[in-house]
PDB file of C-alpha atoms in Angstrom:
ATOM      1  CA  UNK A   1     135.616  43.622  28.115  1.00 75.00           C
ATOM      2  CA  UNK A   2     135.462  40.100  26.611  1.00 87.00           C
ATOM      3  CA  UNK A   3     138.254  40.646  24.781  1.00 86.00           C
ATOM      4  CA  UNK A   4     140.558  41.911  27.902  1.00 88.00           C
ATOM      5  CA  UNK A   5     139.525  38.847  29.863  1.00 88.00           C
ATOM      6  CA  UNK A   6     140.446  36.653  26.904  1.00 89.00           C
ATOM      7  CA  UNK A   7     144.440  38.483  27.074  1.00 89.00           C
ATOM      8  CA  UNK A   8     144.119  38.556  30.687  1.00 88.00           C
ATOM      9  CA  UNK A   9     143.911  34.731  30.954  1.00 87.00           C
ATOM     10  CA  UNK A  10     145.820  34.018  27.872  1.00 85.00           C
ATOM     11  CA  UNK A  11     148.788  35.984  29.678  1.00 84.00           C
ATOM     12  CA  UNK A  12     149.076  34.362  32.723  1.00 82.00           C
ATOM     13  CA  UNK A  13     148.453  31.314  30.990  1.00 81.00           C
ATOM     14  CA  UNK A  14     151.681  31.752  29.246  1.00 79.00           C
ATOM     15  CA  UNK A  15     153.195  32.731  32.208  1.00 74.00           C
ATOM     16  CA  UNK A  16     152.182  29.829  34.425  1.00 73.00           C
ATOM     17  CA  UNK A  17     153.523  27.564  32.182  1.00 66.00           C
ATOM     18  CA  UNK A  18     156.880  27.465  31.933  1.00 61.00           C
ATOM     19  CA  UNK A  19     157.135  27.283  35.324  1.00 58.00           C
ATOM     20  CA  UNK A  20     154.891  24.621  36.079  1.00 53.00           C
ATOM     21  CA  UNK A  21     156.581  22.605  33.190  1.00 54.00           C
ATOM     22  CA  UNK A  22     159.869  22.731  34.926  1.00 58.00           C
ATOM     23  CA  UNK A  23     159.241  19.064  36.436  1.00 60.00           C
ATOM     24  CA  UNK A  24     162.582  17.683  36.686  1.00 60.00           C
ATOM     25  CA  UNK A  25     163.646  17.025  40.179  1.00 61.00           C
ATOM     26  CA  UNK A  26     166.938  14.326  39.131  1.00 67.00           C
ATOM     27  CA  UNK A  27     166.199  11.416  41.472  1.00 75.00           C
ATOM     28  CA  UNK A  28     164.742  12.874  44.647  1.00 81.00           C
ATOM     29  CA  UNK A  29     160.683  12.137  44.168  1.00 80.00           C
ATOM     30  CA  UNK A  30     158.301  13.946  46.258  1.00 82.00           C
ATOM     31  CA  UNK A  31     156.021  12.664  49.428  1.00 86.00           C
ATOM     32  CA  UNK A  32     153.612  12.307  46.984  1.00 83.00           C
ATOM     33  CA  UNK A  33     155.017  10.517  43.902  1.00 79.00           C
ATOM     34  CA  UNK A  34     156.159   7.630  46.789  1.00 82.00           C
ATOM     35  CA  UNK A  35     152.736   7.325  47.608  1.00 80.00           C
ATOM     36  CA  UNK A  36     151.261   6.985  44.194  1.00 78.00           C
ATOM     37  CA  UNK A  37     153.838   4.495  43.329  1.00 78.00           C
ATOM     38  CA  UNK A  38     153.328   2.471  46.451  1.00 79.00           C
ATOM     39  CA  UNK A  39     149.110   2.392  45.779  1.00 73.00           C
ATOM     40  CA  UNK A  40     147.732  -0.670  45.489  1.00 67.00           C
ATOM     41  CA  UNK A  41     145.718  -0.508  42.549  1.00 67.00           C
ATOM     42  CA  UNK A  42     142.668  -2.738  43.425  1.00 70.00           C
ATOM     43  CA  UNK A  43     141.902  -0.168  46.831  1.00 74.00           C
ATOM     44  CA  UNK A  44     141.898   2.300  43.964  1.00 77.00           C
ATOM     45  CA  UNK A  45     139.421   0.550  42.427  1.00 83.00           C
ATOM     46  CA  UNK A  46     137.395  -0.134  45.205  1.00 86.00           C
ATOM     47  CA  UNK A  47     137.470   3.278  46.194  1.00 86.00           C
ATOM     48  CA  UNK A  48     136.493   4.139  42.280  1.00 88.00           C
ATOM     49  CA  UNK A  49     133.151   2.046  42.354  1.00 91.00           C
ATOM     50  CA  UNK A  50     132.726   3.585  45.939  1.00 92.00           C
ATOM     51  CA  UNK A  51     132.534   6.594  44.513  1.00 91.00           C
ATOM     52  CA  UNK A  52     131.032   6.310  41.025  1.00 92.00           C
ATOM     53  CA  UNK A  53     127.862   4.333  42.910  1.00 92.00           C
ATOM     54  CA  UNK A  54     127.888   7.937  45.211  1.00 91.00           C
ATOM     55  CA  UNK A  55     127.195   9.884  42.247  1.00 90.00           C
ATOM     56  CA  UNK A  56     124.879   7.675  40.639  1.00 90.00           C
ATOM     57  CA  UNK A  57     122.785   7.840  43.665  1.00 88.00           C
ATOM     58  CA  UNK A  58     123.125  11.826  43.769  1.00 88.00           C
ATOM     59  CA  UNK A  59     120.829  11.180  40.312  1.00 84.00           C
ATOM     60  CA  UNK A  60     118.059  10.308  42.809  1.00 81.00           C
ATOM     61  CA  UNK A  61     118.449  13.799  44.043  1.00 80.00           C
ATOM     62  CA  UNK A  62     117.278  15.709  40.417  1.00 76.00           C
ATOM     63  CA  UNK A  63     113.682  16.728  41.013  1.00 74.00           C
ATOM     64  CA  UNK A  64     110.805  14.854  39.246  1.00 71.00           C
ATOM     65  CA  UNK A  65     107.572  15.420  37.655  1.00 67.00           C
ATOM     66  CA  UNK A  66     104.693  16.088  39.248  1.00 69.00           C
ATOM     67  CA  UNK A  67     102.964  13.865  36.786  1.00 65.00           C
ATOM     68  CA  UNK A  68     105.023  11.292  35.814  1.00 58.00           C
ATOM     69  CA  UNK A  69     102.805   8.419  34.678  1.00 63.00           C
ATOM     70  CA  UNK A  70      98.941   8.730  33.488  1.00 67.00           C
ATOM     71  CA  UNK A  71      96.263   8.316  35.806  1.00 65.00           C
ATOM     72  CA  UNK A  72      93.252   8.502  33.756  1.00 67.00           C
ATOM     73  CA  UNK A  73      90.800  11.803  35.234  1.00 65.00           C
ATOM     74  CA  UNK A  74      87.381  11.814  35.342  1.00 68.00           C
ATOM     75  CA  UNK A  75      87.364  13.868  32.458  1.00 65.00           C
ATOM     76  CA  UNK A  76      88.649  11.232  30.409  1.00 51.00           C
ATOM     77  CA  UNK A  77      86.177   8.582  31.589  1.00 50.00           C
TER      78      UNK A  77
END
């Protein structure tokens, strides 16, 4: 079964690709490639930190200890 799903992907892999490395359009550039080149890089940016500080704040999310510092008992007393 692994083995099937291993040829299974490798095939279409190999079949995907040709196509999708058929990239040359001569001159006329795609919707998309005019509005990459015409980004101004420091929005990028912006919009980078934007994000990165989003995910840094999903780390507030990850549940924590129930006991995460000592508080002595009265055991230990």
């Amino acid at each position: 079964m692994r083995w099937r799903l291993i040829l299974a992907l490798f095939l279409m892999t190999s079949a995907i690709g040709p196509v999708s490395a058929q990239n040359d359009r001569g001159e006329l550039r795609t919707e998309t490639q005019q509005r990459i080149a015409s980004r101004e890089s420091s929005v990028d940016l912006l919009w980078n930190l934007v994000g990165l500080l989003g995910l840094i704040g999903l780390i507030g999310l990850l549940p924590q200890h129930e006991e995460d510092s000592y508080h002595p008992s009265s055991f230990d007393e």
